[in-house]
Amino acid sequence: MSTMINKKAMAAYGAQSLDADVAAASPHRLIILLYDGAIQSVTLARMFMENGSIAEKGAAISKAIAIIEDGLRLSLDRETGGELADNLDALYEYMSHVLLEANLHNRLDSLDQILILLKDLREAWESIPFDARHQSSAQVEAIQHGRV
């Protein structure tokens, strides 16, 4: 399962320099890398929007959406993840929609809203106790997919 997630994450990032980091990442670290990539892309989109760089803004927002959809959202196990996975799925869908609207209507406030959500989610993921991060792969995947 983590190999499939690693491949999707690499495609979502689209950066060759991250291949080794992503391929060797634990499921916990991979999710943090995805959040970092999405945060970086939205931050760049915000800067490009402020500067009037339309093409670059669109590319950065598209990258953020790809990370959310093809990395974070596709990694959810909706069948066994229960309510947590359902809630994250709905939140990721919402975030992608808001990013699309922000791109179409040059809404800095929408980008700021998504940055807050992404940073809060990353912080929550980062706060998983160190011991839990080094459990067996099955246990870590259970945490990732909301089965605990």
PDB file of C-alpha atoms in Angstrom:
ATOM      1  CA  MET A   1       0.000   0.000   0.000  1.00  0.00           C
ATOM      2  CA  SER A   2       2.739   2.492   0.904  1.00  0.00           C
ATOM      3  CA  THR A   3       4.485   1.845  -2.449  1.00  0.00           C
ATOM      4  CA  MET A   4       1.311   2.899  -4.284  1.00  0.00           C
ATOM      5  CA  ILE A   5       1.088   6.023  -2.102  1.00  0.00           C
ATOM      6  CA  ASN A   6       4.783   6.772  -2.724  1.00  0.00           C
ATOM      7  CA  LYS A   7       4.265   6.631  -6.504  1.00  0.00           C
ATOM      8  CA  LYS A   8       1.214   8.898  -6.352  1.00  0.00           C
ATOM      9  CA  ALA A   9       3.044  11.311  -4.109  1.00  0.00           C
ATOM     10  CA  MET A  10       6.002  11.490  -6.492  1.00  0.00           C
ATOM     11  CA  ALA A  11       3.654  12.198  -9.392  1.00  0.00           C
ATOM     12  CA  ALA A  12       1.833  14.841  -7.362  1.00  0.00           C
ATOM     13  CA  TYR A  13       5.076  16.584  -6.469  1.00  0.00           C
ATOM     14  CA  GLY A  14       6.445  16.281  -9.978  1.00  0.00           C
ATOM     15  CA  ALA A  15       9.979  16.917  -8.719  1.00  0.00           C
ATOM     16  CA  GLN A  16      12.788  14.520  -9.534  1.00  0.00           C
ATOM     17  CA  SER A  17      14.907  15.728  -6.626  1.00  0.00           C
ATOM     18  CA  LEU A  18      12.351  14.382  -4.146  1.00  0.00           C
ATOM     19  CA  ASP A  19      12.234  10.870  -5.609  1.00  0.00           C
ATOM     20  CA  ALA A  20      14.707   9.397  -3.122  1.00  0.00           C
ATOM     21  CA  ASP A  21      13.137  11.139  -0.110  1.00  0.00           C
ATOM     22  CA  VAL A  22       9.618  10.101  -1.053  1.00  0.00           C
ATOM     23  CA  ALA A  23      10.577   6.535  -1.959  1.00  0.00           C
ATOM     24  CA  ALA A  24      12.320   6.028   1.396  1.00  0.00           C
ATOM     25  CA  ALA A  25       9.717   7.875   3.479  1.00  0.00           C
ATOM     26  CA  SER A  26       7.590   6.162   6.089  1.00  0.00           C
ATOM     27  CA  PRO A  27       3.833   6.574   5.632  1.00  0.00           C
ATOM     28  CA  HIS A  28       3.906   9.189   8.408  1.00  0.00           C
ATOM     29  CA  ARG A  29       6.719  11.160   6.786  1.00  0.00           C
ATOM     30  CA  LEU A  30       5.115  10.902   3.359  1.00  0.00           C
ATOM     31  CA  ILE A  31       1.950  12.625   4.550  1.00  0.00           C
ATOM     32  CA  ILE A  32       4.065  15.415   6.056  1.00  0.00           C
ATOM     33  CA  LEU A  33       5.916  15.784   2.732  1.00  0.00           C
ATOM     34  CA  LEU A  34       2.584  16.048   0.923  1.00  0.00           C
ATOM     35  CA  TYR A  35       1.371  18.737   3.314  1.00  0.00           C
ATOM     36  CA  ASP A  36       4.680  20.592   2.921  1.00  0.00           C
ATOM     37  CA  GLY A  37       4.383  20.472  -0.860  1.00  0.00           C
ATOM     38  CA  ALA A  38       0.801  21.723  -0.814  1.00  0.00           C
ATOM     39  CA  ILE A  39       1.676  24.521   1.622  1.00  0.00           C
ATOM     40  CA  GLN A  40       4.630  25.564  -0.524  1.00  0.00           C
ATOM     41  CA  SER A  41       2.513  25.560  -3.696  1.00  0.00           C
ATOM     42  CA  VAL A  42      -0.274  27.645  -2.146  1.00  0.00           C
ATOM     43  CA  THR A  43       2.297  30.059  -0.699  1.00  0.00           C
ATOM     44  CA  LEU A  44       3.839  30.467  -4.160  1.00  0.00           C
ATOM     45  CA  ALA A  45       0.393  30.882  -5.712  1.00  0.00           C
ATOM     46  CA  ARG A  46      -0.327  33.653  -3.227  1.00  0.00           C
ATOM     47  CA  MET A  47       2.906  35.435  -4.127  1.00  0.00           C
ATOM     48  CA  PHE A  48       2.238  35.067  -7.862  1.00  0.00           C
ATOM     49  CA  MET A  49      -1.327  36.316  -7.403  1.00  0.00           C
ATOM     50  CA  GLU A  50      -0.069  39.407  -5.586  1.00  0.00           C
ATOM     51  CA  ASN A  51       2.477  40.042  -8.360  1.00  0.00           C
ATOM     52  CA  GLY A  52      -0.036  39.526 -11.180  1.00  0.00           C
ATOM     53  CA  SER A  53       1.864  36.527 -12.570  1.00  0.00           C
ATOM     54  CA  ILE A  54      -1.196  34.738 -13.934  1.00  0.00           C
ATOM     55  CA  ALA A  55       0.452  31.693 -15.561  1.00  0.00           C
ATOM     56  CA  GLU A  56       2.677  30.991 -12.564  1.00  0.00           C
ATOM     57  CA  LYS A  57      -0.256  31.445 -10.169  1.00  0.00           C
ATOM     58  CA  GLY A  58      -2.292  28.928 -12.141  1.00  0.00           C
ATOM     59  CA  ALA A  59       0.569  26.433 -12.231  1.00  0.00           C
ATOM     60  CA  ALA A  60       1.151  26.716  -8.476  1.00  0.00           C
ATOM     61  CA  ILE A  61      -2.547  26.285  -7.699  1.00  0.00           C
ATOM     62  CA  SER A  62      -2.763  23.322 -10.081  1.00  0.00           C
ATOM     63  CA  LYS A  63       0.190  21.724  -8.304  1.00  0.00           C
ATOM     64  CA  ALA A  64      -1.447  22.255  -4.898  1.00  0.00           C
ATOM     65  CA  ILE A  65      -4.681  20.680  -6.158  1.00  0.00           C
ATOM     66  CA  ALA A  66      -2.739  17.723  -7.590  1.00  0.00           C
ATOM     67  CA  ILE A  67      -0.995  17.134  -4.252  1.00  0.00           C
ATOM     68  CA  ILE A  68      -4.297  17.296  -2.390  1.00  0.00           C
ATOM     69  CA  GLU A  69      -6.222  15.127  -4.857  1.00  0.00           C
ATOM     70  CA  ASP A  70      -3.573  12.686  -6.093  1.00  0.00           C
ATOM     71  CA  GLY A  71      -1.564  12.449  -2.880  1.00  0.00           C
ATOM     72  CA  LEU A  72      -3.565  13.204   0.243  1.00  0.00           C
ATOM     73  CA  ARG A  73      -7.076  12.365  -0.918  1.00  0.00           C
ATOM     74  CA  LEU A  74      -6.213   9.189  -2.809  1.00  0.00           C
ATOM     75  CA  SER A  75      -4.222   7.871   0.149  1.00  0.00           C
ATOM     76  CA  LEU A  76      -7.367   7.748   2.301  1.00  0.00           C
ATOM     77  CA  ASP A  77      -8.878   4.345   2.959  1.00  0.00           C
ATOM     78  CA  ARG A  78     -12.556   5.273   2.849  1.00  0.00           C
ATOM     79  CA  GLU A  79     -13.739   1.701   3.427  1.00  0.00           C
ATOM     80  CA  THR A  80     -11.947   1.092   6.703  1.00  0.00           C
ATOM     81  CA  GLY A  81     -11.036   4.637   7.718  1.00  0.00           C
ATOM     82  CA  GLY A  82     -14.467   5.361   9.094  1.00  0.00           C
ATOM     83  CA  GLU A  83     -15.698   8.816   9.909  1.00  0.00           C
ATOM     84  CA  LEU A  84     -12.200  10.309  10.046  1.00  0.00           C
ATOM     85  CA  ALA A  85     -11.429   9.255   6.474  1.00  0.00           C
ATOM     86  CA  ASP A  86     -14.842  10.512   5.319  1.00  0.00           C
ATOM     87  CA  ASN A  87     -14.271  13.868   7.009  1.00  0.00           C
ATOM     88  CA  LEU A  88     -10.783  14.221   5.526  1.00  0.00           C
ATOM     89  CA  ASP A  89     -12.119  13.274   2.099  1.00  0.00           C
ATOM     90  CA  ALA A  90     -14.780  15.983   2.315  1.00  0.00           C
ATOM     91  CA  LEU A  91     -12.215  18.509   3.575  1.00  0.00           C
ATOM     92  CA  TYR A  92      -9.773  17.708   0.759  1.00  0.00           C
ATOM     93  CA  GLU A  93     -12.592  18.026  -1.790  1.00  0.00           C
ATOM     94  CA  TYR A  94     -13.562  21.382  -0.269  1.00  0.00           C
ATOM     95  CA  MET A  95      -9.961  22.589  -0.350  1.00  0.00           C
ATOM     96  CA  SER A  96      -9.572  21.690  -4.022  1.00  0.00           C
ATOM     97  CA  HIS A  97     -12.810  23.510  -4.856  1.00  0.00           C
ATOM     98  CA  VAL A  98     -11.754  26.634  -2.937  1.00  0.00           C
ATOM     99  CA  LEU A  99      -8.364  26.607  -4.682  1.00  0.00           C
ATOM    100  CA  LEU A 100     -10.046  26.369  -8.076  1.00  0.00           C
ATOM    101  CA  GLU A 101     -12.326  29.293  -7.214  1.00  0.00           C
ATOM    102  CA  ALA A 102      -9.364  31.279  -5.863  1.00  0.00           C
ATOM    103  CA  ASN A 103      -7.582  30.760  -9.169  1.00  0.00           C
ATOM    104  CA  LEU A 104     -10.591  31.849 -11.228  1.00  0.00           C
ATOM    105  CA  HIS A 105     -11.407  34.923  -9.137  1.00  0.00           C
ATOM    106  CA  ASN A 106      -7.960  35.912  -7.765  1.00  0.00           C
ATOM    107  CA  ARG A 107      -9.055  35.485  -4.147  1.00  0.00           C
ATOM    108  CA  LEU A 108      -6.127  35.944  -1.784  1.00  0.00           C
ATOM    109  CA  ASP A 109      -8.421  35.374   1.188  1.00  0.00           C
ATOM    110  CA  SER A 110      -9.292  31.931  -0.162  1.00  0.00           C
ATOM    111  CA  LEU A 111      -5.614  31.038  -0.475  1.00  0.00           C
ATOM    112  CA  ASP A 112      -5.081  32.218   3.098  1.00  0.00           C
ATOM    113  CA  GLN A 113      -7.968  30.015   4.260  1.00  0.00           C
ATOM    114  CA  ILE A 114      -6.460  26.955   2.581  1.00  0.00           C
ATOM    115  CA  LEU A 115      -3.021  27.722   4.013  1.00  0.00           C
ATOM    116  CA  ILE A 116      -4.499  27.767   7.518  1.00  0.00           C
ATOM    117  CA  LEU A 117      -6.240  24.429   6.934  1.00  0.00           C
ATOM    118  CA  LEU A 118      -3.132  22.791   5.465  1.00  0.00           C
ATOM    119  CA  LYS A 119      -0.906  24.057   8.273  1.00  0.00           C
ATOM    120  CA  ASP A 120      -3.384  22.890  10.927  1.00  0.00           C
ATOM    121  CA  LEU A 121      -3.610  19.433   9.336  1.00  0.00           C
ATOM    122  CA  ARG A 122       0.175  19.205   9.040  1.00  0.00           C
ATOM    123  CA  GLU A 123       0.573  20.223  12.671  1.00  0.00           C
ATOM    124  CA  ALA A 124      -1.950  17.603  13.754  1.00  0.00           C
ATOM    125  CA  TRP A 125      -0.155  14.944  11.740  1.00  0.00           C
ATOM    126  CA  GLU A 126       3.215  16.049  13.105  1.00  0.00           C
ATOM    127  CA  SER A 127       1.861  15.802  16.667  1.00  0.00           C
ATOM    128  CA  ILE A 128       1.359  12.050  16.410  1.00  0.00           C
ATOM    129  CA  PRO A 129       3.514  10.692  19.243  1.00  0.00           C
ATOM    130  CA  PHE A 130       7.004   9.599  18.266  1.00  0.00           C
ATOM    131  CA  ASP A 131       6.293   6.053  19.487  1.00  0.00           C
ATOM    132  CA  ALA A 132       3.299   5.793  17.175  1.00  0.00           C
ATOM    133  CA  ARG A 133       5.445   6.841  14.231  1.00  0.00           C
ATOM    134  CA  HIS A 134       7.694   3.817  14.672  1.00  0.00           C
ATOM    135  CA  GLN A 135       5.059   1.166  15.042  1.00  0.00           C
ATOM    136  CA  SER A 136       4.730  -1.597  12.507  1.00  0.00           C
ATOM    137  CA  SER A 137       3.697  -0.617   8.992  1.00  0.00           C
ATOM    138  CA  ALA A 138       0.222  -2.041   9.583  1.00  0.00           C
ATOM    139  CA  GLN A 139      -0.206   0.052  12.734  1.00  0.00           C
ATOM    140  CA  VAL A 140       1.035   3.246  11.038  1.00  0.00           C
ATOM    141  CA  GLU A 141      -1.259   2.661   8.071  1.00  0.00           C
ATOM    142  CA  ALA A 142      -4.141   2.130  10.489  1.00  0.00           C
ATOM    143  CA  ILE A 143      -3.427   5.533  12.017  1.00  0.00           C
ATOM    144  CA  GLN A 144      -3.070   7.122   8.582  1.00  0.00           C
ATOM    145  CA  HIS A 145      -6.371   5.708   7.417  1.00  0.00           C
ATOM    146  CA  GLY A 146      -8.288   6.603  10.549  1.00  0.00           C
ATOM    147  CA  ARG A 147      -8.735   3.071  11.828  1.00  0.00           C
ATOM    148  CA  VAL A 148      -7.592   3.886  15.372  1.00  0.00           C
TER     149      VAL A 148
END
